[in-house]
Coordinates of C-alpha atoms in Angstrom, one line a residue:
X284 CA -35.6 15.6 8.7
X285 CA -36.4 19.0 9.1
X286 CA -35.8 21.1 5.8
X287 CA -33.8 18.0 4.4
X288 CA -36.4 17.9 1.1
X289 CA -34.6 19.9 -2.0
X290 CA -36.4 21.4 -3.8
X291 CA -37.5 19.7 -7.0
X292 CA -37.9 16.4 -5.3
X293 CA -40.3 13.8 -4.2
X294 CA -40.6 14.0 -0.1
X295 CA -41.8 10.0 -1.0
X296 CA -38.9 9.4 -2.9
X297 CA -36.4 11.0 -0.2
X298 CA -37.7 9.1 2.5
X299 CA -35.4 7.1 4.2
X300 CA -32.3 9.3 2.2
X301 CA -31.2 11.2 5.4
X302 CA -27.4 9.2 5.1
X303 CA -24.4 11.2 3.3
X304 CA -22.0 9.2 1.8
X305 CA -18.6 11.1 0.6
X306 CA -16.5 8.8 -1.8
X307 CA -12.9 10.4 -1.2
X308 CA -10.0 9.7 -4.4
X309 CA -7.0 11.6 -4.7
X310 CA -6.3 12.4 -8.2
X311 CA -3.7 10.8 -9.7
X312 CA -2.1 9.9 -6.1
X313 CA 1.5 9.2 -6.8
X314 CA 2.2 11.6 -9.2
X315 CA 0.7 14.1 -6.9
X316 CA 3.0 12.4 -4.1
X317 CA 5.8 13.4 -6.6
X318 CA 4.9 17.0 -7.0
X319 CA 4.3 17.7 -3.4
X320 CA 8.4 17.0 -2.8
X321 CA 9.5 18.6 -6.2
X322 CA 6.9 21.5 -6.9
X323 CA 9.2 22.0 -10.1
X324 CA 7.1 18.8 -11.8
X325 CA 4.0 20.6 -11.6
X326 CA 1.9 20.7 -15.2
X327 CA 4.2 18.3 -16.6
X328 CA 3.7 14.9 -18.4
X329 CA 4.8 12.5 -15.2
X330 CA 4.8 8.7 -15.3
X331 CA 5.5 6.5 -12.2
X332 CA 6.2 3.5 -12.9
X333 CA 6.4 0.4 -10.3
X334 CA 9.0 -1.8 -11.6
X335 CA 11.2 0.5 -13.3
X336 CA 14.1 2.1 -12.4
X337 CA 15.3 5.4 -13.6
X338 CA 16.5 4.9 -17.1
X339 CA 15.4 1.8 -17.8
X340 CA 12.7 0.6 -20.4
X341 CA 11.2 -2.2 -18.6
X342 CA 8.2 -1.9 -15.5
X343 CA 4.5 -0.6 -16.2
X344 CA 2.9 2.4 -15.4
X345 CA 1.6 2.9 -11.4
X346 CA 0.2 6.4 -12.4
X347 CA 0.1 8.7 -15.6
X348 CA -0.7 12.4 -14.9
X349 CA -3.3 14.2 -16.9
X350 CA -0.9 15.8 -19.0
X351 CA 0.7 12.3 -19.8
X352 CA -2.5 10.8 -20.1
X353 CA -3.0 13.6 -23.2
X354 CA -0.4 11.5 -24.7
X355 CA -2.1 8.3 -24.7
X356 CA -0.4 7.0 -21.7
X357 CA -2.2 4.8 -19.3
X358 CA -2.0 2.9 -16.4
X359 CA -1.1 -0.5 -16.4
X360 CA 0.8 0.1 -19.6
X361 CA 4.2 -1.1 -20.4
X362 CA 6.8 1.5 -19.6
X363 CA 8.1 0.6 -23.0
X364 CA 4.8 1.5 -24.4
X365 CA 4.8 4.6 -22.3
X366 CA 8.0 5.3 -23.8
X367 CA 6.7 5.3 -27.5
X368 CA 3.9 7.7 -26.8
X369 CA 5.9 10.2 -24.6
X370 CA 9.5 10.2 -24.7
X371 CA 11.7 10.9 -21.4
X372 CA 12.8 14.5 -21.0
X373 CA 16.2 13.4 -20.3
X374 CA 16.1 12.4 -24.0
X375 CA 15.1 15.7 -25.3
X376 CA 18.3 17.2 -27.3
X377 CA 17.8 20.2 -28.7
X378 CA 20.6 20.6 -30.1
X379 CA 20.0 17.1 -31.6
X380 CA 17.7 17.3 -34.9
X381 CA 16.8 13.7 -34.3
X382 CA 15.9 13.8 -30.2
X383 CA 12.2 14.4 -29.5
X384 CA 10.6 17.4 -28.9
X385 CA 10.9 18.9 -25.2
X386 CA 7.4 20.1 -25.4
X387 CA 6.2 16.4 -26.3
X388 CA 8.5 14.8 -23.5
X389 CA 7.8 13.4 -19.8
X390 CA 9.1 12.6 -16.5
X391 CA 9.5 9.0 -15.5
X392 CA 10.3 8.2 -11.7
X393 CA 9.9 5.1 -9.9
X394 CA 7.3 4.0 -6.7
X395 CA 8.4 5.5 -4.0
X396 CA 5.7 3.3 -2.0
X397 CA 7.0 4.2 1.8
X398 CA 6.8 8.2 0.7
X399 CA 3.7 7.6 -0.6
X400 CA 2.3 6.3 2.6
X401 CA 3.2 8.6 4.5
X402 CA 1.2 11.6 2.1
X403 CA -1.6 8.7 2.8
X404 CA -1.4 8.8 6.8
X405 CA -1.3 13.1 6.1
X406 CA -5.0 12.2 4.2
X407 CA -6.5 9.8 6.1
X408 CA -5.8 11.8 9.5
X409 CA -7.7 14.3 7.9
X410 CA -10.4 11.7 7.3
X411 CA -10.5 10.3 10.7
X412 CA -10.9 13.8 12.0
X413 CA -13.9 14.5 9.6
X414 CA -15.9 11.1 9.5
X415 CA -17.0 8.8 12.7
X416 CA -17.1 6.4 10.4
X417 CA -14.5 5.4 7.6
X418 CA -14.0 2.7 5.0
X419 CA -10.4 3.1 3.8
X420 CA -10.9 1.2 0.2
X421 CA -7.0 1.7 -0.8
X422 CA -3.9 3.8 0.3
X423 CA -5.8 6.7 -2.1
X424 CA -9.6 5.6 -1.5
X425 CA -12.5 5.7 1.1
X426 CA -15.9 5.9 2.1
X427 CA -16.8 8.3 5.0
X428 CA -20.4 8.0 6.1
X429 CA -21.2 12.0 7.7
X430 CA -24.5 11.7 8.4
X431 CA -23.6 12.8 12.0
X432 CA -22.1 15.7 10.7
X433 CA -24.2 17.2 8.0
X434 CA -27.1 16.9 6.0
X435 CA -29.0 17.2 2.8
X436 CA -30.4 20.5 3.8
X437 CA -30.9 23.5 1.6
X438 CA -28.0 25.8 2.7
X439 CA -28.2 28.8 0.0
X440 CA -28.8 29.7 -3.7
X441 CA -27.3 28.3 -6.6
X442 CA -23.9 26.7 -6.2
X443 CA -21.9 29.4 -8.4
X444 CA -23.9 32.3 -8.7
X445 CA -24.2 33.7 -5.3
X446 CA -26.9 35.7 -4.2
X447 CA -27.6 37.0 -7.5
X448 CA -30.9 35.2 -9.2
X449 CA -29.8 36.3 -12.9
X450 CA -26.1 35.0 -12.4
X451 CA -24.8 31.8 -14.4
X452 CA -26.2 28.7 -14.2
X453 CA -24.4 25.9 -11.5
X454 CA -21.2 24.5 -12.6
X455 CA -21.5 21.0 -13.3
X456 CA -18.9 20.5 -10.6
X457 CA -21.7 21.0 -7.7
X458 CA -23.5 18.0 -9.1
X459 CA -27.1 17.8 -10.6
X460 CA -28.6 19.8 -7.4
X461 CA -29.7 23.4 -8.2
X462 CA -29.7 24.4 -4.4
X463 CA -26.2 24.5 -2.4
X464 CA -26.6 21.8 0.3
X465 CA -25.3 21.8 3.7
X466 CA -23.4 18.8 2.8
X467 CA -21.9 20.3 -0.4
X468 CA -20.1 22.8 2.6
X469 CA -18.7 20.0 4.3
X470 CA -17.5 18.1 1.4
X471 CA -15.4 21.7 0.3
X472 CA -14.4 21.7 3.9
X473 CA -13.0 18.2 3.5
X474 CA -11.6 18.6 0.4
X475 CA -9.8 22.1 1.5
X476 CA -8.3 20.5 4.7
X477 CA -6.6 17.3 2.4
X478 CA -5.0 20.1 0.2
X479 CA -3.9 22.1 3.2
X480 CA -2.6 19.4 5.7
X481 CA -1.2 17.2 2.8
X482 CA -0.5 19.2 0.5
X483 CA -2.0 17.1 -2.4
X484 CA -5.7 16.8 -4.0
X485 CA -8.9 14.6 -3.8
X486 CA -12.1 14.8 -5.6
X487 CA -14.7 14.0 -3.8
X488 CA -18.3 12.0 -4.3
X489 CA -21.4 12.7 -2.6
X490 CA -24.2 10.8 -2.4
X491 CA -27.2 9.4 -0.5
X492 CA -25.3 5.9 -0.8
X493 CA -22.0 4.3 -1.5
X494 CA -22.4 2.8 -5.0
X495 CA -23.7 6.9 -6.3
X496 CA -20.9 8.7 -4.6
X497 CA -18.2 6.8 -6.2
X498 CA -19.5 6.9 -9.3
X499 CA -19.7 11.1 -8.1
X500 CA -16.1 11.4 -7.5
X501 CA -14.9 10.0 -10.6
X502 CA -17.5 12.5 -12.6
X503 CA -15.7 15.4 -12.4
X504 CA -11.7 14.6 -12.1
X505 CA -9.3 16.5 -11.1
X506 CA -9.9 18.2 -8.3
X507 CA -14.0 17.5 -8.2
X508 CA -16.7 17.9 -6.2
X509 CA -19.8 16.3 -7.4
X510 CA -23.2 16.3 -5.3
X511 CA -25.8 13.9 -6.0
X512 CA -28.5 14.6 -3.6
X513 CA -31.4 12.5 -2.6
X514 CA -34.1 11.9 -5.4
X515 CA -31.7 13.1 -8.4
X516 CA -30.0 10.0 -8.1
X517 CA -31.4 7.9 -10.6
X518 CA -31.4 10.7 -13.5
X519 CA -27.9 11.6 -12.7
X520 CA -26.9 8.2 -13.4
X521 CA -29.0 7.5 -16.6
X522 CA -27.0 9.3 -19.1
X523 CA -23.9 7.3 -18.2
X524 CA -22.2 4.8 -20.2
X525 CA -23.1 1.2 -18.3
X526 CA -18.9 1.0 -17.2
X527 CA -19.8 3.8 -15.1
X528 CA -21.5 2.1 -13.0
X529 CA -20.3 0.6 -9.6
X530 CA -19.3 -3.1 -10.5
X531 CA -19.6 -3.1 -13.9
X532 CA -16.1 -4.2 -16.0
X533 CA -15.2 -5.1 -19.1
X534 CA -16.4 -8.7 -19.6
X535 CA -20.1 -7.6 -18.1
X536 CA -20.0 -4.4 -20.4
X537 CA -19.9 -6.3 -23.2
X538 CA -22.6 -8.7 -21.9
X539 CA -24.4 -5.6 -21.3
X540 CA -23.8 -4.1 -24.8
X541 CA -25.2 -7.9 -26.1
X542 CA -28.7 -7.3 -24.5
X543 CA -28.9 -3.8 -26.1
X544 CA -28.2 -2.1 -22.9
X545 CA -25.9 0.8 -23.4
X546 CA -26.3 3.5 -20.3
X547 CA -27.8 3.2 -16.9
X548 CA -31.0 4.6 -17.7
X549 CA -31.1 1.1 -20.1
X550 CA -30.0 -0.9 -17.3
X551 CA -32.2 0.8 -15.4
X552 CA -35.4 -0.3 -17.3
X553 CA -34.0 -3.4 -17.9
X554 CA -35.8 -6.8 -17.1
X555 CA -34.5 -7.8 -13.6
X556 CA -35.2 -11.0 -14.6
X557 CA -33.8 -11.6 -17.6
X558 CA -30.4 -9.4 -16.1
X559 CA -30.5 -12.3 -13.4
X560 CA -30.4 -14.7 -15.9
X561 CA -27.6 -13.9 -17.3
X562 CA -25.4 -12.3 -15.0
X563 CA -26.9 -14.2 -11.8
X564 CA -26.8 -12.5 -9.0
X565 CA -24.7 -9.2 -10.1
X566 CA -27.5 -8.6 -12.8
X567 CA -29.8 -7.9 -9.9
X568 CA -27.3 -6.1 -8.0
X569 CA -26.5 -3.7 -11.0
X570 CA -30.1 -3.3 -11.9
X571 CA -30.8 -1.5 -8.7
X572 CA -27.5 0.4 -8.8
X573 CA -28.7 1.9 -11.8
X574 CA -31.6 2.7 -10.3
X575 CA -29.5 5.0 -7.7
X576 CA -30.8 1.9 -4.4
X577 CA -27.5 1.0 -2.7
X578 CA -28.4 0.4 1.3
X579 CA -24.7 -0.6 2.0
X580 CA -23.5 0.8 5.3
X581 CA -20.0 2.4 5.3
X582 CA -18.6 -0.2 7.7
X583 CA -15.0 0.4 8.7
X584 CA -13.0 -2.7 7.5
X585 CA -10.9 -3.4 11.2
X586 CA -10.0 -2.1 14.2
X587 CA -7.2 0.4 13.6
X588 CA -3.3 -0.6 14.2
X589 CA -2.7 2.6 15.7
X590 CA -3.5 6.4 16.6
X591 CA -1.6 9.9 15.6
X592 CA -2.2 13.3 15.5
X593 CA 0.1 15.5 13.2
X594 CA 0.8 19.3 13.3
X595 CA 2.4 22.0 10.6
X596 CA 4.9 24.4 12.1
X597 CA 6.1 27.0 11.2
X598 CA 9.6 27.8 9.6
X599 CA 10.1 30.0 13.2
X600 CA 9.0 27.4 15.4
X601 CA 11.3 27.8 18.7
X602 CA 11.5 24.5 21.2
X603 CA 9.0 25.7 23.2
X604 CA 6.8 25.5 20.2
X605 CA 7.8 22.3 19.6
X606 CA 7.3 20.8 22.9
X607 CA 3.9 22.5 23.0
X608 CA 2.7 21.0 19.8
X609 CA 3.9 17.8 21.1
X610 CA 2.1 18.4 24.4
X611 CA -1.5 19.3 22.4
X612 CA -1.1 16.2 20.1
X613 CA 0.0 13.5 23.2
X614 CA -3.1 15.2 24.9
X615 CA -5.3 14.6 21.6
X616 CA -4.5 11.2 20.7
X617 CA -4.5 9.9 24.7
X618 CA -8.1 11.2 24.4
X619 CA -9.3 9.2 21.3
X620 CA -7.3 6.6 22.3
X621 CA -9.3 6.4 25.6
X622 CA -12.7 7.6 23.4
X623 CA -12.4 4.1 21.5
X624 CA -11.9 2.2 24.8
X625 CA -8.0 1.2 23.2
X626 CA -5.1 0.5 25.4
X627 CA -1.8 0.6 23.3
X628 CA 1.9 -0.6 23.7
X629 CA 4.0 1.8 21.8
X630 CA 4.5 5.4 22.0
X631 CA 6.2 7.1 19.4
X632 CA 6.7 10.6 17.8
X633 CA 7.2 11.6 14.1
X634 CA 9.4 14.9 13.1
X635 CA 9.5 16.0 9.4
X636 CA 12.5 18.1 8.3
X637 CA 13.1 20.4 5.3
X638 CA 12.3 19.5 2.7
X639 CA 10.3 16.4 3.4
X640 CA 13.1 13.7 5.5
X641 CA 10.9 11.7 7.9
X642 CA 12.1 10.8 11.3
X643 CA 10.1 8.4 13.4
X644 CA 11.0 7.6 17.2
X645 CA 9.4 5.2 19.4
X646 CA 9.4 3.3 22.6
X647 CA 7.8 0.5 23.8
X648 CA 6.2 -0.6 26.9
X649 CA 5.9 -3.7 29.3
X650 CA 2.4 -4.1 27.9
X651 CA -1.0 -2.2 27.0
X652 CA -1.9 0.7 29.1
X653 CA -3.9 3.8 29.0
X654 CA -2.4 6.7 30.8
X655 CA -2.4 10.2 28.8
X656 CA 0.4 11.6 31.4
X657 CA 3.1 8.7 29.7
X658 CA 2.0 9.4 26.4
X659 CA 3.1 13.1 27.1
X660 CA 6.1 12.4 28.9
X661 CA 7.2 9.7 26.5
X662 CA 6.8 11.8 23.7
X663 CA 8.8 14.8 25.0
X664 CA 11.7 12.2 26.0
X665 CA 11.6 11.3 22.1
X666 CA 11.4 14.8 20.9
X667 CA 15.0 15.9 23.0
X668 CA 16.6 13.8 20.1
X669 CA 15.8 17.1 17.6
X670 CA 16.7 19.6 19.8
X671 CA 18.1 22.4 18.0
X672 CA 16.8 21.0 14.5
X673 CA 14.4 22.7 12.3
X674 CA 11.2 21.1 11.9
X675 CA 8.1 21.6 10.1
X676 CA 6.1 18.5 11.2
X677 CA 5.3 16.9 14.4
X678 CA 3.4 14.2 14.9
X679 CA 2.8 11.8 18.2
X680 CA 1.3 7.9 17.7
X681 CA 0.0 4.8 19.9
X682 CA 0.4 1.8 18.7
X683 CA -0.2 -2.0 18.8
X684 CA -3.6 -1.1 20.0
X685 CA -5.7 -3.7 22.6
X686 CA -9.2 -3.6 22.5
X687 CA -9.7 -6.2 24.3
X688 CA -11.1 -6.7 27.7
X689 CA -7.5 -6.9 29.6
X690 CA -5.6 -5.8 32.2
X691 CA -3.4 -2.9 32.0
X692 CA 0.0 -3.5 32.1
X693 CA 2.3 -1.9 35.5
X694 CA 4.5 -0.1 34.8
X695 CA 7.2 -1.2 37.4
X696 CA 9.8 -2.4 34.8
X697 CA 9.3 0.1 31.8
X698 CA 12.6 1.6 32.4
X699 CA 14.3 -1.7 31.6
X700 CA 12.1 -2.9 29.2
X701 CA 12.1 0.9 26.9
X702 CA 14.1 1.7 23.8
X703 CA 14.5 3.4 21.1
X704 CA 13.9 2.4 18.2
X705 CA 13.6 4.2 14.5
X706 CA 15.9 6.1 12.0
X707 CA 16.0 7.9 8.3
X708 CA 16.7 6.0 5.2
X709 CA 17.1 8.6 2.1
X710 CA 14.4 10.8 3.8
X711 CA 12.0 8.0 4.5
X712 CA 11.7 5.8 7.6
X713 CA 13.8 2.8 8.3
X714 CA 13.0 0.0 9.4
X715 CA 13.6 -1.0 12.9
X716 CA 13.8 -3.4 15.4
X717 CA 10.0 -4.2 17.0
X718 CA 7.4 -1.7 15.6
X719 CA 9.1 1.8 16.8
X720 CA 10.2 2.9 13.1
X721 CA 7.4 1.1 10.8
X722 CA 6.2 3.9 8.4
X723 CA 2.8 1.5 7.8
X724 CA 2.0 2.3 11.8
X725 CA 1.5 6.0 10.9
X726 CA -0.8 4.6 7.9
X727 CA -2.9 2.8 10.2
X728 CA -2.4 -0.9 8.9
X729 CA -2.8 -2.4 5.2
X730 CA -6.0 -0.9 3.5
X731 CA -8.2 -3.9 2.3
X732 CA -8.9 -4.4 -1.3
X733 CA -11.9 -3.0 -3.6
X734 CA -14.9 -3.3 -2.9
X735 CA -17.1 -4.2 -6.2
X736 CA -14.0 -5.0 -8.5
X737 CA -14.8 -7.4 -11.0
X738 CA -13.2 -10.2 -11.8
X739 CA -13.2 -11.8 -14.9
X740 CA -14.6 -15.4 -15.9
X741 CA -11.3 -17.2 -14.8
X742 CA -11.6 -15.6 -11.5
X743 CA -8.8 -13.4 -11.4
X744 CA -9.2 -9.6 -10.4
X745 CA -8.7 -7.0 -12.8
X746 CA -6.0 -4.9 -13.6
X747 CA -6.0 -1.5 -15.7
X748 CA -7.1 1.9 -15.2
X749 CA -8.7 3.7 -12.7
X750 CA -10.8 6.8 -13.4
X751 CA -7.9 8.6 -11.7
X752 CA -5.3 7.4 -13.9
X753 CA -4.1 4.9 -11.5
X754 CA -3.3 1.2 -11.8
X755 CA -5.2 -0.3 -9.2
X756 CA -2.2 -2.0 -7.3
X757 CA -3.2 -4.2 -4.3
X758 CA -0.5 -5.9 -3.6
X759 CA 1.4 -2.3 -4.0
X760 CA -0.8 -0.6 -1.0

């Protein structure tokens, strides 16, 4: 490639590096879910806890914030355990000589899983839009593989000095490269559009392969952006503790830590061999992770349960703005729809109102079809039902995709087989009959698990604490 050697690299050793690998986690997701609808929570201790209910002592810890984290809180933990490092604010007298201190209190709320989803299908849109191809690892994780959209080109001077040569010295947040890359740009254009269209933030990994850039994004939390380009690989990685490493857990630390081998740059140097023999197959695997040689492909994990396009308005949005919007995102999602070679069976529309209460509509049809003008005039029969409401969010979906070879449905007896479906529930969608009002639709389908989580000798995966401060929840997503 053209210009793609940095300089300070080997052109040998970048050969064959051309792919750009982003590793996208939102920081602390659900407490960041939690600030977006009460901004008042903002730089305080938060705990969300799944199994717990306001009040109550019993449940573990989903996500800790930063600020609780201070505290010694963690995920995973025991909300009673939680309790003893950082007392609730609602328990903070202080009038009372014997109540904790206000200043050493914290906010405990519970999963609000469906609310959380829906900041997800805000994120991943973004993603979509940004990536042809996408691995979505968890409702708060994914791979996007840009090669198609950037590269490892040199694309200015240092990262945080500007043009000027005597200015300080890169932050560590640009990553080990000492040249701003074209796909350092992209990555801050990525990250920017999360925290604008979703209102909540990522950090972001990126790498020549998968293994680097999610070791990248957790380098630099919150809020990071961390570039590993093409033949720094291997020395950005040796200085790391061996957990850092994609793959490695607990049990195979301390196996690790047994052999004498305490970082990367150790496991690194290590005897393949010998790492084989005791580890079997993940020695080998780890050995060349270390060694920065990952030649995974981001491969999206399944065709997609459905298409939508969202769009901000603004407070003085009249119904001709609305119906245009509606009219631009029909148009839009018809056209990937069609892009993908996807006929679909539902047609639905999304309105947000002040503050954040989600409304979906939807009707279905006899069967699949592909015609952009229905999309358009379905979704406008949908939006009359908010006429006269303020809205700040629009958003227009396809559903039950068919990729399949098949016939498209006529369209003789839509009128009697339509209706609507959907509804509110405490802000959040409800439930409804068929697929019109499921909030998971919007998502685009359950996310598959991990990739690379270990599991320990009895065979069971691992639960505790994320580099975000989230419990990795599974089931939860």
């Amino acid at each position: 490639m053209a210009g793609g050697t940095l300089p300070g690299t080997d052109a040998d050793e970048d050969a064959g590096s051309d792919r750009v690998v982003f590793h996208v986690d939102m920081d602390c997701f659900y407490a960041s879910c939690e600030r977006l609808r009460r901004p008042e929570l903002a730089g305080e201790p938060l705990v969300v806890g799944m199994g717990y209910e306001a009040g109550e002592t019993i449940g573990a810890v989903a996500t800790a914030s930063y600020e609780a984290r201070a505290f010694g809180v963690e995920s995973a933990m025991p909300i009673s355990e939680a309790l003893d490092l950082l007392p609730r604010r609602a328990d903070a007298d202080p009038d009372d000589p014997d109540a904790p201190d206000p200043e050493e209190a914290g906010r405990y709320l519970p999963v609000d899983l469906d609310y959380y989803k829906e900041v997800a299908s805000d994120v991943k849109s973004v993603l979509r839009d940004c990536a042809d191809t996408l691995r979505e690892v968890s409702v708060d994780e994914a791979y996007l593989d840009v090669t198609d959209r950037t590269a490892w080109d040199a694309a200015g001077g240092p990262t945080d000095s500007g043009d000027d040569p005597a200015g300080p010295p890169p932050s560590a947040a640009a990553g080990p490269a000492e040249v701003r890359t074209l796909a350092e740009g992209y990555a801050r254009h990525v990250k920017e559009r999360i925290e604008r269209e979703a209102g909540v933030p990522a950090s972001v990994g990126v790498a020549p392969n998968m293994s680097t850039a999610k070791v990248a994004s957790d380098a630099d939390k919150p809020d990071g952006l961390v570039v590993v380009p093409p033949g720094e690989v291997e020395s950005f990685l040796a200085p790391l503790p061996t957990a850092e490493i994609h793959g490695v857990g607990p049990v195979t630390e301390r196996t690790l830590a047994d052999l004498g081998i305490e970082t990367a740059g150790d496991l690194a140097a290590a005897d393949p061999d010998r790492l084989g023999d005791e580890l079997g197959d993940r020695g080998r695997e780890l050995y060349r992770r270390a060694r920065g040689e990952d030649d995974r492909e981001v491969t999206p994990t399944g065709l997609p349960k459905s298409l939508s396009r969202e769009s901000s308005l603004s407070a003085t949005a009249d119904e001709a703005a609305k119906r245009e919007t509606v009219r631009a995102l029909a148009a839009d999602v018809a056209r990937r729809a069609r892009e993908r070679g996807c006929l679909y069976r539902t047609i639905g529309i999304k309105a947000v109102e002040p503050p954040y209460e989600v409304n979906t509509r939807a009707r279905s049809l006899p069967g699949p079809v592909d015609d952009p003008d229905l999309v358009e005039s379905t979704a406008l029969d949908l939006l009359d039902e908010f006429a006269g409401d303020r809205v700040r969010k629009l958003g227009v979906r396809v559903s039950k995709l068919d990729f399949a070879e098949s016939d498209q449905a006529t369209l003789g007896g839509f009128d009697a087989a339509e209706g609507e479906e959907g509804g509110t529930a405490g802000g959040r969608s409800a439930p409804a009959a068929g697929d019109g009002g499921k909030l998971t639709d919007w998502v685009g389908g359950d996310p598959p698990a991990n990739d690379g989580d270990e599991s320990d000798e009895n065979g069971s995966r691992r639960t505790g604490e994320r580099g975000d401060g989230q419990a990795s929840l599974g089931d939860w997503a």
